[in-house]
Coordinates of C-alpha atoms and ligand atoms in Angstrom, one line a residue:
M163 CA 14.6 -2.2 -34.1
T164 CA 10.9 -1.3 -34.0
S165 CA 8.2 -1.4 -31.4
P166 CA 4.7 -2.7 -32.6
A167 CA 2.7 -0.1 -34.5
S168 CA -0.6 -1.5 -33.4
P169 CA -0.1 -3.3 -30.1
K170 CA -2.4 -6.1 -29.0
T171 CA -1.1 -7.2 -25.6
Y172 CA 0.2 -5.5 -22.5
H173 CA 1.9 -6.3 -19.2
V174 CA 2.0 -4.0 -16.2
K175 CA 4.8 -4.5 -13.7
S176 CA 4.2 -2.9 -10.3
F177 CA 7.2 -2.0 -8.1
G178 CA 5.8 -0.8 -5.0
C179 CA 3.2 0.2 -2.5
Q180 CA -0.6 -0.6 -2.5
M181 CA -1.4 2.7 -4.1
N182 CA 1.1 1.6 -6.9
V183 CA -0.9 -1.7 -7.1
Y184 CA -4.2 0.1 -7.5
D185 CA -2.7 2.5 -10.2
S186 CA -1.3 -0.8 -12.1
E187 CA -4.8 -2.3 -12.1
R188 CA -6.4 0.9 -13.4
M189 CA -3.8 1.3 -16.1
G190 CA -4.7 -2.3 -17.1
D191 CA -8.4 -1.3 -17.1
L192 CA -7.6 1.6 -19.5
L193 CA -5.5 -0.7 -21.9
S194 CA -8.2 -3.3 -21.9
A195 CA -10.8 -0.9 -22.6
D196 CA -8.6 0.3 -25.5
G197 CA -8.8 -3.3 -27.0
L198 CA -5.5 -4.7 -25.6
T199 CA -5.2 -8.0 -23.8
A200 CA -3.2 -8.6 -20.6
V201 CA -0.5 -11.1 -20.6
D202 CA 1.4 -12.5 -17.7
S203 CA 4.9 -12.1 -19.0
P204 CA 6.7 -8.9 -20.2
D205 CA 8.5 -11.0 -22.9
A206 CA 5.1 -11.7 -24.6
A207 CA 3.8 -8.2 -24.4
D208 CA 3.5 -5.6 -27.2
V209 CA 3.4 -2.8 -24.5
V210 CA 5.2 -3.1 -21.1
V211 CA 4.4 -0.5 -18.3
L212 CA 6.9 -0.3 -15.6
N213 CA 5.0 1.3 -12.6
T214 CA 7.7 2.6 -10.4
C215 CA 7.7 3.5 -6.7
H216 CA 10.2 6.0 -5.3
I217 CA 9.8 4.6 -1.7
R218 CA 11.7 1.4 -2.6
E219 CA 15.4 1.7 -2.3
R220 CA 17.3 1.9 -5.7
A221 CA 14.0 2.4 -7.4
A222 CA 15.7 4.2 -10.4
E223 CA 18.3 1.5 -10.8
K224 CA 15.7 -1.2 -10.8
L225 CA 13.8 0.7 -13.5
Y226 CA 16.9 1.1 -15.7
S227 CA 17.9 -2.5 -15.3
D228 CA 14.3 -3.6 -16.5
I229 CA 14.5 -1.1 -19.4
G230 CA 17.9 -2.6 -20.4
R231 CA 16.4 -6.1 -20.5
L232 CA 13.3 -5.0 -22.4
R233 CA 15.2 -3.1 -25.2
Q234 CA 17.0 -6.3 -26.2
P235 CA 15.7 -7.3 -29.6
R236 CA 13.4 -10.4 -29.7
A237 CA 13.8 -13.2 -32.2
D238 CA 11.8 -11.1 -34.8
G239 CA 14.0 -8.0 -34.2
S240 CA 11.2 -6.2 -32.5
R241 CA 11.0 -4.8 -28.9
P242 CA 8.0 -3.8 -26.8
T243 CA 6.7 -0.3 -26.4
I244 CA 8.2 0.8 -23.0
V245 CA 6.2 2.8 -20.6
A246 CA 7.9 4.4 -17.5
A247 CA 5.2 5.3 -15.0
G248 CA 4.7 6.1 -11.3
C249 CA 6.6 8.2 -8.9
V250 CA 10.2 7.7 -10.4
A251 CA 8.9 8.7 -13.8
Q252 CA 7.3 11.8 -12.1
A253 CA 10.5 12.8 -10.2
E254 CA 13.1 11.9 -12.8
G255 CA 11.2 12.3 -16.1
A256 CA 13.9 14.3 -17.9
E257 CA 16.7 12.2 -16.5
I258 CA 14.9 9.0 -17.8
G259 CA 14.6 10.5 -21.2
R260 CA 18.4 11.1 -21.3
R261 CA 19.6 7.8 -19.6
A262 CA 17.1 5.6 -21.4
P263 CA 16.4 6.8 -25.0
D264 CA 14.4 3.7 -25.8
V265 CA 11.6 4.6 -23.3
D266 CA 8.6 5.5 -25.4
V267 CA 6.3 7.0 -22.8
I268 CA 6.9 8.7 -19.5
V269 CA 3.8 9.3 -17.4
G270 CA 3.4 10.4 -13.8
P271 CA 0.9 9.0 -11.3
L272 CA -1.5 11.9 -11.7
A273 CA -1.7 11.7 -15.5
Y274 CA -2.0 8.0 -16.3
H275 CA -5.5 8.3 -17.5
R276 CA -4.0 9.6 -20.7
L277 CA -2.0 6.4 -21.2
P278 CA -3.9 5.2 -24.4
E279 CA -3.5 8.7 -25.9
L280 CA 0.1 8.9 -25.0
L281 CA 0.8 5.4 -26.6
K282 CA -0.7 6.7 -29.9
Q283 CA 1.5 9.8 -29.6
S284 CA 4.5 7.7 -29.0
E285 CA 4.3 6.2 -32.5
T286 CA 5.9 9.5 -33.8
G287 CA 8.3 10.2 -30.9
R288 CA 8.6 9.9 -27.1
A289 CA 5.4 11.0 -25.3
V290 CA 5.7 12.7 -21.8
D291 CA 3.2 13.7 -19.3
I292 CA 4.2 14.5 -15.8
D293 CA 1.9 17.3 -15.2
M294 CA -0.3 17.5 -12.1
P295 CA -3.5 18.2 -14.0
A296 CA -6.5 20.1 -12.5
V297 CA -9.0 17.6 -13.9
P298 CA -8.8 14.5 -11.7
K299 CA -7.7 11.4 -13.5
F300 CA -10.4 9.4 -11.6
D301 CA -13.1 11.0 -13.8
S302 CA -11.5 9.7 -17.0
L303 CA -11.0 6.0 -15.9
P304 CA -13.2 3.2 -17.2
Q305 CA -15.2 0.7 -15.2
R306 CA -13.1 -1.6 -13.1
R307 CA -12.7 -5.3 -14.2
I308 CA -11.4 -6.7 -10.9
A309 CA -12.7 -10.1 -10.1
Q310 CA -11.3 -10.8 -6.6
A311 CA -12.8 -10.9 -3.1
S312 CA -10.7 -8.0 -1.8
A313 CA -10.0 -4.8 -3.7
F314 CA -8.1 -1.6 -3.2
L315 CA -10.0 1.8 -3.7
T316 CA -7.9 5.0 -3.7
V317 CA -9.9 7.7 -1.9
Q318 CA -7.0 10.3 -1.3
E319 CA -3.8 11.2 -2.9
G320 CA -0.8 13.4 -2.1
C321 CA 0.7 14.7 1.0
D322 CA 1.0 18.2 2.6
K323 CA 3.1 17.0 5.5
F324 CA 6.7 17.2 4.1
C325 CA 8.5 14.7 6.3
T326 CA 12.1 15.6 5.6
F327 CA 13.0 12.1 4.3
C328 CA 10.1 11.6 1.9
V329 CA 9.6 12.4 -1.7
V330 CA 5.8 11.8 -1.9
P331 CA 4.8 15.5 -1.6
Y332 CA 7.0 16.2 -4.6
T333 CA 5.8 13.3 -6.7
R334 CA 2.1 13.0 -5.7
G335 CA 1.3 16.6 -5.3
P336 CA -0.8 18.1 -2.5
E337 CA -3.5 16.2 -0.5
T338 CA -6.6 15.8 -2.5
S339 CA -9.6 13.6 -1.8
R340 CA -12.1 12.0 -4.2
P341 CA -15.9 12.8 -3.9
A342 CA -17.6 10.4 -1.6
A343 CA -20.4 10.0 -4.0
D344 CA -18.0 8.6 -6.7
L345 CA -16.4 6.3 -4.1
I346 CA -19.7 4.9 -3.0
A347 CA -20.6 4.3 -6.6
E348 CA -17.1 2.6 -7.3
A349 CA -17.6 0.4 -4.2
Q350 CA -21.1 -0.6 -5.3
A351 CA -19.7 -1.5 -8.7
L352 CA -16.9 -3.7 -7.0
V353 CA -19.5 -5.4 -4.9
A354 CA -21.6 -6.1 -7.9
R355 CA -18.4 -7.8 -9.4
G356 CA -18.0 -10.2 -6.2
V357 CA -15.8 -7.9 -4.1
R358 CA -16.5 -8.4 -0.4
E359 CA -13.7 -6.3 1.2
V360 CA -12.3 -3.0 0.3
T361 CA -9.1 -1.3 1.5
L362 CA -9.4 2.5 1.2
L363 CA -6.1 3.8 0.2
G364 CA -4.3 7.2 0.6
Q365 CA -0.8 8.4 1.2
N366 CA -2.7 10.1 4.3
V367 CA -5.9 8.3 4.1
N368 CA -7.2 9.7 7.4
A369 CA -6.8 13.2 6.1
Y370 CA -9.7 12.3 3.7
V371 CA -12.2 15.0 3.4
D372 CA -15.0 14.8 0.8
S373 CA -14.2 17.7 -1.5
L374 CA -17.8 18.0 -2.7
G375 CA -20.9 16.8 -1.0
A376 CA -21.3 16.9 2.8
G377 CA -17.7 17.3 3.7
L378 CA -17.5 13.8 5.1
S379 CA -14.3 12.8 7.0
L380 CA -12.8 9.3 6.6
S381 CA -15.0 8.0 9.5
G382 CA -18.1 9.5 7.6
L383 CA -17.0 7.8 4.3
I384 CA -16.5 4.5 6.2
R385 CA -20.0 4.7 7.7
A386 CA -21.5 5.4 4.3
L387 CA -19.7 2.5 2.6
A388 CA -20.7 0.2 5.5
E389 CA -24.4 0.8 4.3
I390 CA -23.7 -1.2 1.0
D391 CA -25.2 -4.5 1.2
G392 CA -22.7 -7.3 0.2
L393 CA -19.8 -5.3 1.3
E394 CA -18.5 -7.2 4.4
R395 CA -15.4 -5.6 5.4
I396 CA -13.6 -2.3 5.2
R397 CA -10.0 -1.4 5.9
Y398 CA -7.9 1.7 5.3
T399 CA -4.3 2.6 4.9
T400 CA -1.9 4.5 5.4
S401 CA -2.8 6.9 8.3
H402 CA -0.8 9.7 9.8
P403 CA -0.7 9.9 13.5
R404 CA -1.7 13.7 13.3
D405 CA -4.9 12.9 11.7
M406 CA -6.1 10.0 13.9
H407 CA -9.0 11.9 15.4
E408 CA -11.7 10.8 18.0
D409 CA -14.4 10.2 15.2
L410 CA -12.2 7.6 13.5
I411 CA -11.5 5.8 16.7
A412 CA -15.3 5.8 17.5
A413 CA -15.9 4.1 14.0
H414 CA -13.7 1.3 15.2
V415 CA -16.1 0.7 18.0
E416 CA -19.4 1.4 16.2
V417 CA -19.0 0.1 12.7
P418 CA -18.8 -3.7 12.7
K419 CA -17.7 -3.9 9.1
L420 CA -14.5 -1.8 9.8
M421 CA -11.8 -4.3 10.7
P422 CA -9.9 -4.1 14.0
Y423 CA -6.6 -3.2 12.3
L424 CA -4.8 0.1 12.1
H425 CA -1.5 0.8 10.2
L426 CA -0.1 3.9 11.9
P427 CA 3.5 4.6 11.0
V428 CA 5.7 6.2 13.7
Q429 CA 9.0 6.0 11.9
S430 CA 11.1 6.4 15.0
G431 CA 10.7 5.9 18.7
S432 CA 12.9 9.0 19.5
S433 CA 11.1 12.4 19.8
R434 CA 14.4 14.2 18.8
I435 CA 14.5 12.2 15.5
L436 CA 10.9 12.7 14.9
K437 CA 11.4 16.4 15.2
A438 CA 14.2 16.2 12.7
M439 CA 12.0 14.2 10.4
N440 CA 9.3 16.9 10.8
R441 CA 6.7 14.3 11.7
A442 CA 4.5 16.7 13.8
H443 CA 4.0 14.0 16.5
T444 CA 6.3 12.9 19.3
R445 CA 6.8 9.5 20.8
E446 CA 4.5 10.4 23.6
S447 CA 1.7 11.8 21.5
Y448 CA 1.8 8.6 19.4
L449 CA 1.6 6.4 22.3
A450 CA -1.3 8.5 23.8
T451 CA -3.2 8.0 20.6
L452 CA -2.6 4.3 20.6
A453 CA -3.7 4.2 24.3
T454 CA -7.0 5.9 23.4
L455 CA -7.6 3.5 20.6
R456 CA -6.8 0.4 22.6
A457 CA -9.0 1.6 25.4
A458 CA -11.9 1.9 22.8
R459 CA -11.1 -1.2 20.9
P460 CA -9.0 -3.6 23.0
D461 CA -8.5 -6.2 20.2
I462 CA -7.1 -3.8 17.7
A463 CA -4.0 -5.1 15.8
L464 CA -1.4 -2.4 15.1
S465 CA 1.3 -2.1 12.3
G466 CA 3.7 0.6 11.6
D467 CA 6.6 1.8 9.4
F468 CA 10.1 2.4 10.8
I469 CA 13.2 4.0 9.3
V470 CA 16.5 3.2 10.9
G471 CA 19.7 5.3 10.3
F472 CA 18.1 8.6 9.7
P473 CA 20.8 11.3 9.6
G474 CA 22.2 12.0 13.2
E475 CA 20.4 8.9 14.7
T476 CA 22.4 7.9 17.7
E477 CA 22.6 4.4 19.4
A478 CA 20.3 6.0 22.1
D479 CA 17.8 7.2 19.5
F480 CA 17.7 3.7 17.9
E481 CA 17.2 2.1 21.5
D482 CA 14.1 4.3 21.7
T483 CA 12.9 2.7 18.4
L484 CA 13.5 -0.7 19.8
S485 CA 11.7 0.1 23.0
I486 CA 8.7 1.5 21.2
V487 CA 8.4 -1.7 19.2
R488 CA 8.5 -3.8 22.4
E489 CA 6.1 -1.5 24.2
V490 CA 3.5 -1.4 21.4
Q491 CA 3.7 -5.1 20.4
Y492 CA 3.0 -4.5 16.7
A493 CA 1.3 -7.3 14.9
A494 CA 3.4 -6.3 11.9
A495 CA 5.9 -3.6 10.8
Y496 CA 7.6 -2.4 7.6
C497 CA 11.2 -1.6 8.4
F498 CA 13.3 0.6 6.1
K499 CA 17.0 1.7 6.0
Y500 CA 17.1 5.4 5.6
S501 CA 18.0 6.2 2.1
I502 CA 18.6 9.5 0.4
R503 CA 15.9 10.9 -1.8
P504 CA 17.5 13.8 -3.9
G505 CA 15.6 17.1 -3.4
T506 CA 14.4 16.3 0.1
P507 CA 15.8 18.2 3.2
A508 CA 17.3 15.1 4.8
A509 CA 19.4 14.4 1.7
T510 CA 21.7 17.3 2.7
M511 CA 21.6 16.9 6.5
P512 CA 24.9 16.4 8.2
D513 CA 25.8 13.0 10.0
Q514 CA 24.7 10.7 7.4
L515 CA 25.2 7.2 8.8
S516 CA 27.2 4.5 7.1
E517 CA 25.5 1.4 5.5
A518 CA 27.2 -0.9 8.0
V519 CA 25.5 1.0 11.0
K520 CA 22.1 1.0 9.2
D521 CA 22.4 -2.7 8.3
E522 CA 23.2 -3.7 11.9
R523 CA 20.3 -1.6 13.3
L524 CA 17.9 -2.9 10.7
A525 CA 18.8 -6.5 11.7
R526 CA 18.1 -5.8 15.4
L527 CA 14.9 -4.0 14.5
L528 CA 13.7 -6.8 12.4
A529 CA 14.4 -9.4 15.2
A530 CA 12.3 -7.2 17.7
V531 CA 9.5 -6.9 15.1
S532 CA 9.4 -10.6 14.5
E533 CA 9.2 -11.3 18.2
G534 CA 6.3 -8.9 18.5
S535 CA 4.4 -10.5 15.5
L536 CA 4.9 -14.0 16.9
A537 CA 3.6 -12.7 20.3
F538 CA 0.5 -11.0 18.7
N539 CA -0.2 -14.2 16.7
R540 CA 0.0 -16.3 19.7
S541 CA -2.4 -14.0 21.6
T542 CA -5.0 -14.8 19.0
V543 CA -4.8 -18.6 19.4
G544 CA -8.2 -19.8 20.7
R545 CA -10.1 -16.8 19.1
R546 CA -13.0 -17.6 16.9
C547 CA -13.4 -15.3 13.9
K548 CA -14.3 -15.2 10.2
V549 CA -11.6 -15.5 7.4
L550 CA -12.0 -14.2 3.9
L551 CA -10.5 -16.9 1.7
E552 CA -8.2 -15.3 -0.9
R553 CA -5.9 -17.9 -2.6
P554 CA -4.9 -21.6 -2.5
G555 CA -2.4 -22.8 0.1
R556 CA 0.7 -24.9 -0.6
K557 CA -0.8 -28.4 0.4
P558 CA -3.8 -29.8 -1.5
G559 CA -7.2 -28.7 0.1
Q560 CA -5.5 -25.8 1.9
L561 CA -6.8 -22.2 1.4
I562 CA -5.3 -19.0 2.7
G563 CA -7.3 -16.1 3.9
K564 CA -7.3 -13.0 6.1
T565 CA -8.5 -12.8 9.7
P566 CA -10.1 -9.6 10.8
W567 CA -6.5 -8.7 12.2
L568 CA -5.0 -9.1 8.8
Q569 CA -3.2 -12.2 9.7
S570 CA -2.7 -14.8 6.9
A571 CA -4.7 -17.9 8.1
V572 CA -4.1 -21.2 6.7
V573 CA -7.2 -23.5 6.7
S574 CA -8.6 -26.7 5.2
I575 CA -12.4 -26.5 4.7
P576 CA -13.9 -29.1 2.3
G577 CA -16.3 -27.4 -0.1
A578 CA -15.0 -23.9 0.6
A579 CA -13.9 -21.6 -2.2
I580 CA -11.9 -18.4 -2.7
G581 CA -14.1 -15.4 -1.9
D582 CA -15.9 -17.2 0.9
L583 CA -16.1 -15.8 4.4
V584 CA -15.8 -18.7 6.7
E585 CA -16.0 -19.1 10.6
V586 CA -12.9 -20.6 12.1
D587 CA -11.0 -21.2 15.3
I588 CA -7.4 -20.1 15.4
V589 CA -5.3 -23.1 16.6
D590 CA -1.7 -22.4 16.1
A591 CA 0.6 -19.4 15.5
H592 CA 3.8 -18.6 13.5
P593 CA 5.6 -15.3 13.0
N594 CA 3.9 -14.6 9.6
S595 CA 0.7 -16.6 9.7
V596 CA -1.8 -18.5 11.8
E597 CA -3.4 -22.0 11.5
A598 CA -7.1 -22.3 11.7
V599 CA -9.8 -25.0 11.7
P600 CA -13.3 -24.5 10.5
V601 CA -15.9 -24.2 13.3
V602 CA -17.9 -27.4 13.3
P603 CA -21.6 -26.6 14.1
S604 CA -22.7 -28.2 17.4
K605 CA -25.4 -31.0 17.2
Q606 CA -28.0 -28.5 18.5
E607 CA -27.0 -25.8 15.9
S608 CA -27.2 -28.5 13.1
A609 CA -30.6 -29.6 14.3
A610 CA -32.0 -26.2 14.4
A611 CA -30.7 -25.5 10.9
Ligands
SAM749 N1 2.2 8.6 4.7 C1 2.7 7.6 5.4 C2 3.2 8.0 6.7 O1 3.3 9.2 7.0 O2 3.7 7.3 7.5 C3 3.8 6.8 4.7 C4 3.9 6.7 3.2 S1 5.5 6.4 2.6 C5 5.0 6.4 1.0 C6 5.9 4.7 3.1 C7 7.0 4.5 3.9 O3 8.2 4.6 3.2 C8 7.1 5.5 5.0 O4 6.4 5.4 6.1 C9 8.7 5.4 5.5 O5 8.9 4.5 6.4 C10 9.3 4.9 4.2 N2 10.2 5.9 3.6 C11 9.8 7.0 2.9 N3 10.9 7.7 2.5 C12 12.0 7.1 2.9 C13 13.4 7.2 2.8 N4 13.9 8.2 2.3 N5 14.3 6.2 3.3 C14 13.7 5.1 3.9 N6 12.4 4.9 4.0 C15 11.5 5.8 3.6
SF4_750 FE1 5.8 11.0 3.1 FE2 5.5 12.0 5.7 FE3 3.7 12.5 3.7 FE4 3.9 10.0 4.8 S1 3.3 12.0 5.8 S2 3.7 10.5 2.6 S3 6.0 9.9 5.1 S4 5.8 13.2 3.7

């Protein structure tokens, strides 16, 4: 069975987080610049890139099951060239080579700028690059081709924090930040392509520090980006509580383009478990940060990440997690069952909890989170705000967009199009969305216009 010698089409499948989505887009840019055309289905592609994420549970199993499907011969006896990319490829490169001999390219998240070269190399045998090169990949990537109203922009990668459950410091390397001048140029190019909102990405985005130039912190970068005409909205994720400093909180007050939303994972409401997780913050210090933030920007919407069933978590510890969810009233939260990541300190901790206990706690946590989301959405009914329209809704004439608080808003506005920033009133709330109606200009306003 052969893979195509001169591939013409490609498909990139993204398994995980937003940084993974950004990387997938950039791998697509590289392959397009190399003359390949994107196709929607892996079955129609000459090259299939599986961009894995180690944070997702059973990430490796999902990869192997996709490889199993892709290696089945097609009607003409061929199979696609298979690329294993992302954090699982980084962490388990050698194992993938052993378990899945049909994989043609194995490439880590810091080396994917070499993808076209690796594909050529793979014509004579498997090509592997899981190095963490000194020359940053961003310098070798082509212009972006994105044509959407909202785009991701990776500003920082890697992590020095070493939470005991997490594999990121091992797969994405140490914290590094891209030069602010490059980011401003990339954002300007995005705006020229019609982008109106950027979400700045990093595993620890608020640890950003301009490695060259003026040594800007994240708040300085946000202020510089806010100067770009045509860029209407700025967001950032994911932040670490330890790096949530006053200057960034001040930016939420002083930079109108910075949206009133903060994703600040706490992981657990129990300071005892936070210590075992090596989180470098306590329940109290986390709540104090939120209090400062809310005093400065009362309408800020908050979201977080939670892990249930960390080794040694007692019912009392878990109750602390439930109570912090109720106290903070998150607009949204991502809840995970603890799962072992080989090579991390927590993997070998005693008192690993059973799946049954984790399942039961996850169900209770999800119920509390969904109550909080509904309460938050209800609290916004009656607010007037702008919505950036992103996609069609289910019913004819409906469009779905994002409010400043990152709620999905469903609205029908005759004549409006995706990419428009429209003024609406929020009129109803559900756990995962709000309904809005367009602001009808008053007779006086219409006359003045
Ligand atoms: N840097 C961010 C922070 O410090 O909160 C988080 C980034 S991590 C890539 C995304 C989320 O995956 C984490 O916040 C955590 O909730 C979850 N996660 C990481 N490792 C996990 C594990 N071993 N089991 C379950 N969830 C995990
Ligand atoms: Fe993982 Fe912790 Fe680093 Fe976040 S701060 S990426 S959870 S090690």
